[in-house]
Short mmCIF file of C-alpha atoms in Angstrom, two decimals:
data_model
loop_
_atom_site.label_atom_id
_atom_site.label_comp_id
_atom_site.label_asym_id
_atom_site.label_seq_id
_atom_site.Cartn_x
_atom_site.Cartn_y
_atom_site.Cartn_z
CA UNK A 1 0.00 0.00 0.00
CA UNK A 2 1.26 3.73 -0.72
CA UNK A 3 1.95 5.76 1.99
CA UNK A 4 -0.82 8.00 2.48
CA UNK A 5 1.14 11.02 3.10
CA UNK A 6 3.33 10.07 0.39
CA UNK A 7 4.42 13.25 -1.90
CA UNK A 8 3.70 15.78 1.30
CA UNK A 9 6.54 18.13 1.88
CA UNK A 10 6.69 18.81 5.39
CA UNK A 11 9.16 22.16 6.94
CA UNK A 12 10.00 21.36 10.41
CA UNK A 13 11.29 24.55 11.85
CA UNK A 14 10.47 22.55 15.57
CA UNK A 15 12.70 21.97 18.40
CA UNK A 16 12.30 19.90 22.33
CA UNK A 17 8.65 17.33 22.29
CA UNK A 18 5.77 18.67 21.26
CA UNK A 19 6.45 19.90 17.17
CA UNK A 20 9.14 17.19 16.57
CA UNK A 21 6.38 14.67 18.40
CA UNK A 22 3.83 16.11 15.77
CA UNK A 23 6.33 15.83 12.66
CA UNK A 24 6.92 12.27 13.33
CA UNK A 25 3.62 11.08 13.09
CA UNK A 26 3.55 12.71 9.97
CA UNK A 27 7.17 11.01 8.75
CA UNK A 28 5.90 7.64 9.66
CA UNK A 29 2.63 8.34 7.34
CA UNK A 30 4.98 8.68 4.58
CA UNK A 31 5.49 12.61 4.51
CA UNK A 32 9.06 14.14 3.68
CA UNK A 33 9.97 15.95 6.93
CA UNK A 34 12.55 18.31 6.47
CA UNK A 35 13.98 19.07 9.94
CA UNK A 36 15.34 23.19 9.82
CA UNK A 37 18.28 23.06 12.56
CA UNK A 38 20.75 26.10 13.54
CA UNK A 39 24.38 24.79 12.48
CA UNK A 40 25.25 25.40 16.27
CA UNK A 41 24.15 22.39 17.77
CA UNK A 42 20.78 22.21 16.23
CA UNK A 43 17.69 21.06 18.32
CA UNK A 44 18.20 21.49 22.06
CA UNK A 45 16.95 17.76 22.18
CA UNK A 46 20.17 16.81 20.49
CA UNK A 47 21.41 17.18 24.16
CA UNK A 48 19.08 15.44 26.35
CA UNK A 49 19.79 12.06 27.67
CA UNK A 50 20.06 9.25 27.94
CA UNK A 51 22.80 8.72 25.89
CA UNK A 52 24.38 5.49 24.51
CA UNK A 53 27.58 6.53 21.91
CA UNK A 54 26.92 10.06 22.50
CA UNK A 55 23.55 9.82 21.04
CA UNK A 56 20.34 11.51 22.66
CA UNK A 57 17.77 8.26 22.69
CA UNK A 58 15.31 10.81 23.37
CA UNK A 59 16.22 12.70 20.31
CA UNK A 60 16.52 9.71 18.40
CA UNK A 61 13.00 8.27 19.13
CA UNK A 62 10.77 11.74 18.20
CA UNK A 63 13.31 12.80 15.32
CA UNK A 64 12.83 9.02 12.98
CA UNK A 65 12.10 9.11 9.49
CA UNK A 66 13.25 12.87 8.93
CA UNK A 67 15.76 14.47 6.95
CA UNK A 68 17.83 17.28 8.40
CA UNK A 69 19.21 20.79 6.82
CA UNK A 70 21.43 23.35 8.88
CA UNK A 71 20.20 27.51 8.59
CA UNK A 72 20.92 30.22 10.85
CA UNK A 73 17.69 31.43 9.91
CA UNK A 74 19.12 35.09 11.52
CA UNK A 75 21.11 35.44 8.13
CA UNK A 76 19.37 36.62 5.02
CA UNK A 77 20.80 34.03 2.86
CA UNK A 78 19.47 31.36 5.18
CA UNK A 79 15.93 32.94 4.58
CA UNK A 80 16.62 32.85 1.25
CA UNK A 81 16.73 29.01 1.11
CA UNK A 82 14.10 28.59 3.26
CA UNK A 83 11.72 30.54 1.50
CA UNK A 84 12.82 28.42 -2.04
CA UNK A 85 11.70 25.13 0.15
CA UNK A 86 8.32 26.60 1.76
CA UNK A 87 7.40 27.34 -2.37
CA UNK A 88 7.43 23.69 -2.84
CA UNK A 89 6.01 22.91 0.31
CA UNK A 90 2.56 21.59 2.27
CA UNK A 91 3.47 22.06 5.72
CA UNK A 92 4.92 24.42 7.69
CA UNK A 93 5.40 23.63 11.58
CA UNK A 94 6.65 25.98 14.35
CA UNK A 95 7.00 26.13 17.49
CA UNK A 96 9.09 29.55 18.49
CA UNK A 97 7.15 31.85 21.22
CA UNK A 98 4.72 34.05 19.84
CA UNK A 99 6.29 37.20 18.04
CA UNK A 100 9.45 35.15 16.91
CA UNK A 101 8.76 34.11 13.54
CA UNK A 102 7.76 37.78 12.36
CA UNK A 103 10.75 39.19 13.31
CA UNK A 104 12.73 36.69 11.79
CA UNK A 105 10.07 37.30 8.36
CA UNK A 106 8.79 33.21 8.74
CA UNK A 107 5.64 34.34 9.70
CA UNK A 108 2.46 32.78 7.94
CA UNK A 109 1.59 36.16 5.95
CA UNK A 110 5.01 36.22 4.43
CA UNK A 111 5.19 32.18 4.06
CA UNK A 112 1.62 32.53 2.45
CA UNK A 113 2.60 35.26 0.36
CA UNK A 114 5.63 32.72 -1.30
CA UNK A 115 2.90 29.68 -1.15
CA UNK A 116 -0.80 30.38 -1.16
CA UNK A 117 -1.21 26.68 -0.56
CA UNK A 118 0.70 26.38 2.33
CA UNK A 119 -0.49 24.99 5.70
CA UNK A 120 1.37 26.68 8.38
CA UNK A 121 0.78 25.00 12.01
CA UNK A 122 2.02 27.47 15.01
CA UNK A 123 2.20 25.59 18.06
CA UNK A 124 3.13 27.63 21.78
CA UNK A 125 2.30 27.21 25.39
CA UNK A 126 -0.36 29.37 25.69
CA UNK A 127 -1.22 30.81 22.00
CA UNK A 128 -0.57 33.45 19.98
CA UNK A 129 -2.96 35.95 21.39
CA UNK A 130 -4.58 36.59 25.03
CA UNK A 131 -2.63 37.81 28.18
CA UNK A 132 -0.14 34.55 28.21
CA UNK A 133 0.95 34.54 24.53
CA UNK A 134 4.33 35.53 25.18
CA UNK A 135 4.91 33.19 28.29
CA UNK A 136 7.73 30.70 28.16
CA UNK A 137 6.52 27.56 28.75
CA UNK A 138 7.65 23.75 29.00
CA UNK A 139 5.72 20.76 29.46
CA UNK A 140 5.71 20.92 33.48
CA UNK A 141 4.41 24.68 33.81
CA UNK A 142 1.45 23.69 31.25
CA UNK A 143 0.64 20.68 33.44
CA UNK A 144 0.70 22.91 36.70
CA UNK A 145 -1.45 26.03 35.15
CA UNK A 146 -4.33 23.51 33.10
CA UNK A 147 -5.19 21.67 36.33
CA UNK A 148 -3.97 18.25 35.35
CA UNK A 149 -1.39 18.55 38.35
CA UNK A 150 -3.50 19.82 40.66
CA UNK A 151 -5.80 16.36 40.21
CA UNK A 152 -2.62 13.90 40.35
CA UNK A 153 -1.54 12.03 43.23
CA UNK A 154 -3.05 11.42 46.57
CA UNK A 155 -5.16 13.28 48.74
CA UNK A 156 -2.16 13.83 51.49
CA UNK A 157 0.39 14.71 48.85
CA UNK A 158 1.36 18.23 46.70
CA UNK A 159 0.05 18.15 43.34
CA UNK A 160 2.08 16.11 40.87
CA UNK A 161 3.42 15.93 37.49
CA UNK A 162 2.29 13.63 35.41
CA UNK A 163 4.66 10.92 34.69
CA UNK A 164 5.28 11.38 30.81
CA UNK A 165 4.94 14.86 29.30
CA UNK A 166 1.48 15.10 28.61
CA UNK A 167 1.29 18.49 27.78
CA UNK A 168 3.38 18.09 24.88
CA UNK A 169 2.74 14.72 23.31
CA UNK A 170 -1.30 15.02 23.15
CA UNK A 171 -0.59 18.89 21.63
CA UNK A 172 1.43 17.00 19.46
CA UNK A 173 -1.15 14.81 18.65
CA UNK A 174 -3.97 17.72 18.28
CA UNK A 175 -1.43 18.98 15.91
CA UNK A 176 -1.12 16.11 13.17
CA UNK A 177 -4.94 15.72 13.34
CA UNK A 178 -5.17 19.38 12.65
CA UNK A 179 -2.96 19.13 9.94
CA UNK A 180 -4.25 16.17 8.30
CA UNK A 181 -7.70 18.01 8.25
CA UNK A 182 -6.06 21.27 6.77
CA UNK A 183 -4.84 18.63 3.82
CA UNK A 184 -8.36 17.68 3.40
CA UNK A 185 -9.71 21.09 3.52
CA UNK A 186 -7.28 22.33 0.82
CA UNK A 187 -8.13 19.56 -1.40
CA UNK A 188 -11.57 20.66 -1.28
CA UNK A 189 -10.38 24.61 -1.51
CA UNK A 190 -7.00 24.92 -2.54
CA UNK A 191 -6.17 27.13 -0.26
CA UNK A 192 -3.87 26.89 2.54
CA UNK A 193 -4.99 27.22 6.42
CA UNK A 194 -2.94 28.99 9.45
CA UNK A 195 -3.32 26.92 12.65
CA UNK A 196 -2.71 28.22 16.15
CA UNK A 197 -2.26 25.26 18.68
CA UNK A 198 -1.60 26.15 22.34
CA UNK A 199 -0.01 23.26 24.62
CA UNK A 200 -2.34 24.93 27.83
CA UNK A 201 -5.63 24.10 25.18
CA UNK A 202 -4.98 20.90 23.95
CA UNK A 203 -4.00 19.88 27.60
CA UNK A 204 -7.17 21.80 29.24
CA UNK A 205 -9.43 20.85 26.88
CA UNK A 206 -8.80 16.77 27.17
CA UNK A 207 -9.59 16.98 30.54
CA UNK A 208 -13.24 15.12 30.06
CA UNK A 209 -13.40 14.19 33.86
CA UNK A 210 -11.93 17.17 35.38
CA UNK A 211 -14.40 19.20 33.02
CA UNK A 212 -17.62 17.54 33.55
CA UNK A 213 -17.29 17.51 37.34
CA UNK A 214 -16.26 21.64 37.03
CA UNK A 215 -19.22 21.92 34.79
CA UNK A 216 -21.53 19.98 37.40
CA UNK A 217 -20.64 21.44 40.83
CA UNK A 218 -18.61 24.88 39.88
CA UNK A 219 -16.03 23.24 42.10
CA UNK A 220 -12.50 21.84 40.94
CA UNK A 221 -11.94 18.29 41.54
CA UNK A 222 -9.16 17.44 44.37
CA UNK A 223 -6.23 14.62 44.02
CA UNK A 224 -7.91 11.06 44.96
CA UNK A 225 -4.73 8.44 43.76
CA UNK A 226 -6.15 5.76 41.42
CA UNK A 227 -9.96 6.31 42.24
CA UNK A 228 -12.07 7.34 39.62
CA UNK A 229 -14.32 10.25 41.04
CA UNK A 230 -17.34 8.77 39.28
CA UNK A 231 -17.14 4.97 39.72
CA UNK A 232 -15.99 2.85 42.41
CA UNK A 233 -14.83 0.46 43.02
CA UNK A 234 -12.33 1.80 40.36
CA UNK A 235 -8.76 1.67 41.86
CA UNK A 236 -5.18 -0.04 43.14
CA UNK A 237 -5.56 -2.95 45.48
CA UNK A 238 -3.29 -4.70 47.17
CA UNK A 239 -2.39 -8.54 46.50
CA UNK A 240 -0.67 -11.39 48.40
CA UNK A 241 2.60 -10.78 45.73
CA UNK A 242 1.85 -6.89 44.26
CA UNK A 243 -0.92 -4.71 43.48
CA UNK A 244 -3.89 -4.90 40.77
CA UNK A 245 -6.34 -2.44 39.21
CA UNK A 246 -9.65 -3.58 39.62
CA UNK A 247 -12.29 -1.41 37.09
CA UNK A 248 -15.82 -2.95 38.56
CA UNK A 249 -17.18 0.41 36.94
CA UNK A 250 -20.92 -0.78 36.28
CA UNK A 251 -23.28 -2.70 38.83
CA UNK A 252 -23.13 -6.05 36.97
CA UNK A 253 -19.44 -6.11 37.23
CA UNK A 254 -19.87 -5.22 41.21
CA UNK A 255 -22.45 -7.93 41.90
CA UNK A 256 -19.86 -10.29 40.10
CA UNK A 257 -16.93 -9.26 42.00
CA UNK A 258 -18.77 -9.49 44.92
CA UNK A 259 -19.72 -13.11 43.94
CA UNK A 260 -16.18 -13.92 43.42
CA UNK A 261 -15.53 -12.55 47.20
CA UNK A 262 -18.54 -15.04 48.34
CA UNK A 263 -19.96 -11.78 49.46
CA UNK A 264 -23.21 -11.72 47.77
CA UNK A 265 -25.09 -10.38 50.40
CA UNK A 266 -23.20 -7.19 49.50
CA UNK A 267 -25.25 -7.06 46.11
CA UNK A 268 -28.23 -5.84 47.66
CA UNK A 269 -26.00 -3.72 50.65
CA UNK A 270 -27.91 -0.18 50.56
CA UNK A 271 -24.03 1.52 50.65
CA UNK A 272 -23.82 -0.35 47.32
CA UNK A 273 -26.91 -0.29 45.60
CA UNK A 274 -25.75 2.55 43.05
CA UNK A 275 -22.95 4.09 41.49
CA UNK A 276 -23.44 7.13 43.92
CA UNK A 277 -23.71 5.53 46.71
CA UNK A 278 -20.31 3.10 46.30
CA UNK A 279 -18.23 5.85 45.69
CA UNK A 280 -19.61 7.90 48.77
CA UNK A 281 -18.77 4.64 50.95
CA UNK A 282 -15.72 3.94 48.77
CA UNK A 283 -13.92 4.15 52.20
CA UNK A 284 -15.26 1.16 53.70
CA UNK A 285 -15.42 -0.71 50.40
CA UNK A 286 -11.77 -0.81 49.63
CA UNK A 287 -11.27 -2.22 53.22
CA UNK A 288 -13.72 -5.26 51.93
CA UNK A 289 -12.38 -5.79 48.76
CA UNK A 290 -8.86 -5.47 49.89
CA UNK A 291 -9.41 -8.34 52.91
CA UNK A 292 -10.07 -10.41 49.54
CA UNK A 293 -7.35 -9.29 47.45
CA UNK A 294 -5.15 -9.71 49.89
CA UNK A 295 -5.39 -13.20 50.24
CA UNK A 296 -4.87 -13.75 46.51
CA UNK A 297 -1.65 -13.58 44.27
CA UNK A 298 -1.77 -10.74 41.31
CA UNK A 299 -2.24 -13.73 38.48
CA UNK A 300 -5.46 -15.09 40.39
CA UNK A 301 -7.23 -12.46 41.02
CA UNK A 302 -6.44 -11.21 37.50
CA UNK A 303 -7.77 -14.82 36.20
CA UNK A 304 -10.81 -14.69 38.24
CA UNK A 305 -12.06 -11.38 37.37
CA UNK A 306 -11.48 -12.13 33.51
CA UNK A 307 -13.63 -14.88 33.83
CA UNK A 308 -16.39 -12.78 34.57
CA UNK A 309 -15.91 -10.21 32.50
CA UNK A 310 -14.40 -7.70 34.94
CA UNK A 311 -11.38 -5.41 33.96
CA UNK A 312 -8.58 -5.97 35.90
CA UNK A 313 -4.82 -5.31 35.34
CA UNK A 314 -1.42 -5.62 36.68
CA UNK A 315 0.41 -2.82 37.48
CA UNK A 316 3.26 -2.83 35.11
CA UNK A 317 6.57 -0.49 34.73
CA UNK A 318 7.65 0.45 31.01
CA UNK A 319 10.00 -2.18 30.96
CA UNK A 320 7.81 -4.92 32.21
CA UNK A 321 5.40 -3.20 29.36
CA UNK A 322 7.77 -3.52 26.70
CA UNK A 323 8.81 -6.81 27.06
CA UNK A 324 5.20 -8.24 27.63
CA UNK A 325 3.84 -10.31 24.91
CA UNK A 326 0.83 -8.28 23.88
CA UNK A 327 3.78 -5.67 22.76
CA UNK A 328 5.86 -8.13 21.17
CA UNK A 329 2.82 -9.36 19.66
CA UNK A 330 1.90 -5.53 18.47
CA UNK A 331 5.38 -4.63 17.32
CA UNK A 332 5.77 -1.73 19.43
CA UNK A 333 9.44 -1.36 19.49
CA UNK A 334 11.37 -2.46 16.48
CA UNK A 335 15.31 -3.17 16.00
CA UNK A 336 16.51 -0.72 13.33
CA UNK A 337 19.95 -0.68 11.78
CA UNK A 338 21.81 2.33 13.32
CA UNK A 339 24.69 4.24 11.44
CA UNK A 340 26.57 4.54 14.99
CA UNK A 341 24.67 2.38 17.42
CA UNK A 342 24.72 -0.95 15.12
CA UNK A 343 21.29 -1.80 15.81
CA UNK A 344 18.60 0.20 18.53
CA UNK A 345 15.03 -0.05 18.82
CA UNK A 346 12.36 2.57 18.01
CA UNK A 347 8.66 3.06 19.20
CA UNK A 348 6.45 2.23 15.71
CA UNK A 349 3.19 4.03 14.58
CA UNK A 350 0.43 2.70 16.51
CA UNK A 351 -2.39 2.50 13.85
CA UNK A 352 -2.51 -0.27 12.11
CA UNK A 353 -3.07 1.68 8.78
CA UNK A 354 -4.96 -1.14 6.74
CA UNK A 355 -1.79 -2.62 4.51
CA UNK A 356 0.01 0.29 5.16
CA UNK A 357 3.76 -0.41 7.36
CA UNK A 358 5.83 2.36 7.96
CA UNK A 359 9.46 1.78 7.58
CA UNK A 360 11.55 3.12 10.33
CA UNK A 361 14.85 5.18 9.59
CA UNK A 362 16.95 6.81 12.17
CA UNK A 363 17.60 10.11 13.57
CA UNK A 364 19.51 12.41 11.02
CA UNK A 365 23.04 13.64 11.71
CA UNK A 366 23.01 17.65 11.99
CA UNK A 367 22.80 18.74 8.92
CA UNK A 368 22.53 15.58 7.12
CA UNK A 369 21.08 16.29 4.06
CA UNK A 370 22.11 19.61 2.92
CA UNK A 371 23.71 19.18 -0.15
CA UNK A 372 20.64 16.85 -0.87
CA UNK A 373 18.03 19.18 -0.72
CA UNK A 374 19.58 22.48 -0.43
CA UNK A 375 21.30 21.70 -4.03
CA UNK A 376 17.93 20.65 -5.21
CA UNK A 377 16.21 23.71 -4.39
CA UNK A 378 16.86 25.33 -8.19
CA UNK A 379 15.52 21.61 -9.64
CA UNK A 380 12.64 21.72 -7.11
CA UNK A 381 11.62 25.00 -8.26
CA UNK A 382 11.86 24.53 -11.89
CA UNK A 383 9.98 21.50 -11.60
CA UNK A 384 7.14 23.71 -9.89
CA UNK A 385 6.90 26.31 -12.51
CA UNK A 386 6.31 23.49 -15.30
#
């Protein structure tokens, strides 16, 4: 099968998570990213560990499938180039705070006056209007100012950050949707589209149960561990050998579990007897459940509640994860030749894109592919013309 983004010219002009994050899904769809680095060192991830050979993983793993050009995009002649690529481009990405790429004459007007089919994508922290536009912002301070952190962890703890950075990865999701739809939307118009993506929206707005609870009660929701705040019992348990989750989320799955606890006098219990009522005495329900759980290794209670139909899961780390055979079995991480590393794995597209298989190619060098494309450009634009 073709790759369905195959023939897309992508300009990359993004550094750190959340634009490179974006790009990629775009690579592995097919699209030729071309990754705009300064010559000094290029993208700031370039320098985040872990390393193995001297070799960011973390760069590595956002930055697959791309090609890479070095411009000082401060010098006129750099501009020059750049503004030869964007007329044979589809996609422009950026992610410099708001106010940047006008001074520096990227911005969409002047990109749109070169292309008039160009989709430019501007992603920030907080947009590119309103009283935070001009805000610095990394994942961690998006996470703290949306409310995400203020709802993770336990009731006795400070907030907490979110394991993985949220903020950036679903923006950088938001952002390949968005510009997927723009391609669809200037098939139908041919016209291109300027997109303004802040990390504090896309993280604010994917907040379904911290929303609907705002919505409900005008109140914000407080930190309450692994419970959910609108079904119980819906949390961590402790085993004999570890801990489980145990999802019993509707009141078939209760009655069952409490079945399988030879506790079904605690079907018709009126702490119990709806969804409101179990999570007001979620308390003393966790103390029953657990007095079960407790007495049973990880693998059996996981077994029993399967049988029944209830969702249950073992609390895994990312290595655990990774070497589990539902992701061998989904191809999740793949061994790729590396130029300097011999071989090292990489994350693969998640979608199984009907025949579609992306092929996975590493991480360019700095600068890679200059005389590539930046001795194509007079080709590139001669082929345009005709």
């Amino acid at each position: 099968m073709k790759a369905p983004l195959d023939n897309i010219r992508v300009i990359d002009l993004t550094r750190v998570l959340s634009g490179p994050f974006c790009t990629a899904m775009l690579a592995d769809m097919g699209a030729e990213v071309i990754k705009i680095e300064h010559p000094d060192g290029g993208d700031d991830a370039r320098h985040f560990g872990p390393f193995k050979n001297n070799k960011s993983l973390y760069f590595a793993l956002i930055n697959r499938n791309k090609k890479s050009i070095s411009l000082d995009l401060k010098q006129r002649s750099a501009i020059e180039k750049l503004n030869e690529l964007v007329r044979c481009a589809d996609i422009l990405v950026e992610n410099f705070r708001p106010g940047v790429t006008k001074r520096l004459g990227v911005d969409f007007e002047t990109m749109h006056e070169i292309n008039p089919r160009l989709i430019y994508l501007s992603i920030s922290g907080f947009g590119q209007d309103g009283p935070l536009a001009g805000k610095p912002a990394l994942d961690t301070v998006v996470q703290a100012m949306s409310g995400i952190m203020a709802t993770t962890g336990t009731q006795d703890a400070d907030p907490t950050r979110v394991g993985e950075s949220v903020a950036d990865i679903i923006t950088g999701i938001y952002g390949a949707w968005a510009l997927s739809t723009a391609l669809y939307s200037r098939s139908v118009n041919n016209e291109g589209l300027y997109l303004d993506l802040a990390m504090f929206d896309a993280l604010f707005t994917s907040q379904v149960t911290n929303l609907s609870q705002l919505i409900a009660t005008n109140s914000a929701p407080g930190r309450i561990g692994n419970r959910h705040p609108a079904s119980a019992p819906f949390d961590s348990f402790t085993a004999s050998d570890g801990q489980v989750i145990i999802a019993a989320a509707t009141k078939t799955m209760f009655d069952q579990l409490c079945i399988l606890m030879e506790q079904p006098d605690l079907c018709n219990d009126t702490r119990f007897l709806t969804e409101t009522s179990r999570i007001q005495f979620e308390p003393e329900l966790k103390s029953i459940i657990e007095k079960w759980t407790c007495r049973h290794s990880c693998a059996d209670i996981i077994r029993m509640c399967e049988e029944v139909g209830i969702p249950v899961g073992p609390i895994w780390d990312i290595k655990t994860a990774a070497e589990s055979e539902n992701a061998r079995n989904r191809s999740l991480l793949s061994d790729i030749s590396h130029p300097v590393l011999e071989t090292m794995q990489y994350v693969t597209q998640p979608v199984r894109f009907g025949g579609y298989r992306p092929t996975i190619k590493p991480e360019p060098e700095l600068g890679a592919n200059n005389s590539e494309i930046l001795d194509g450009l007079a080709q590139d634009t001669a082929n345009l013309k005709n």
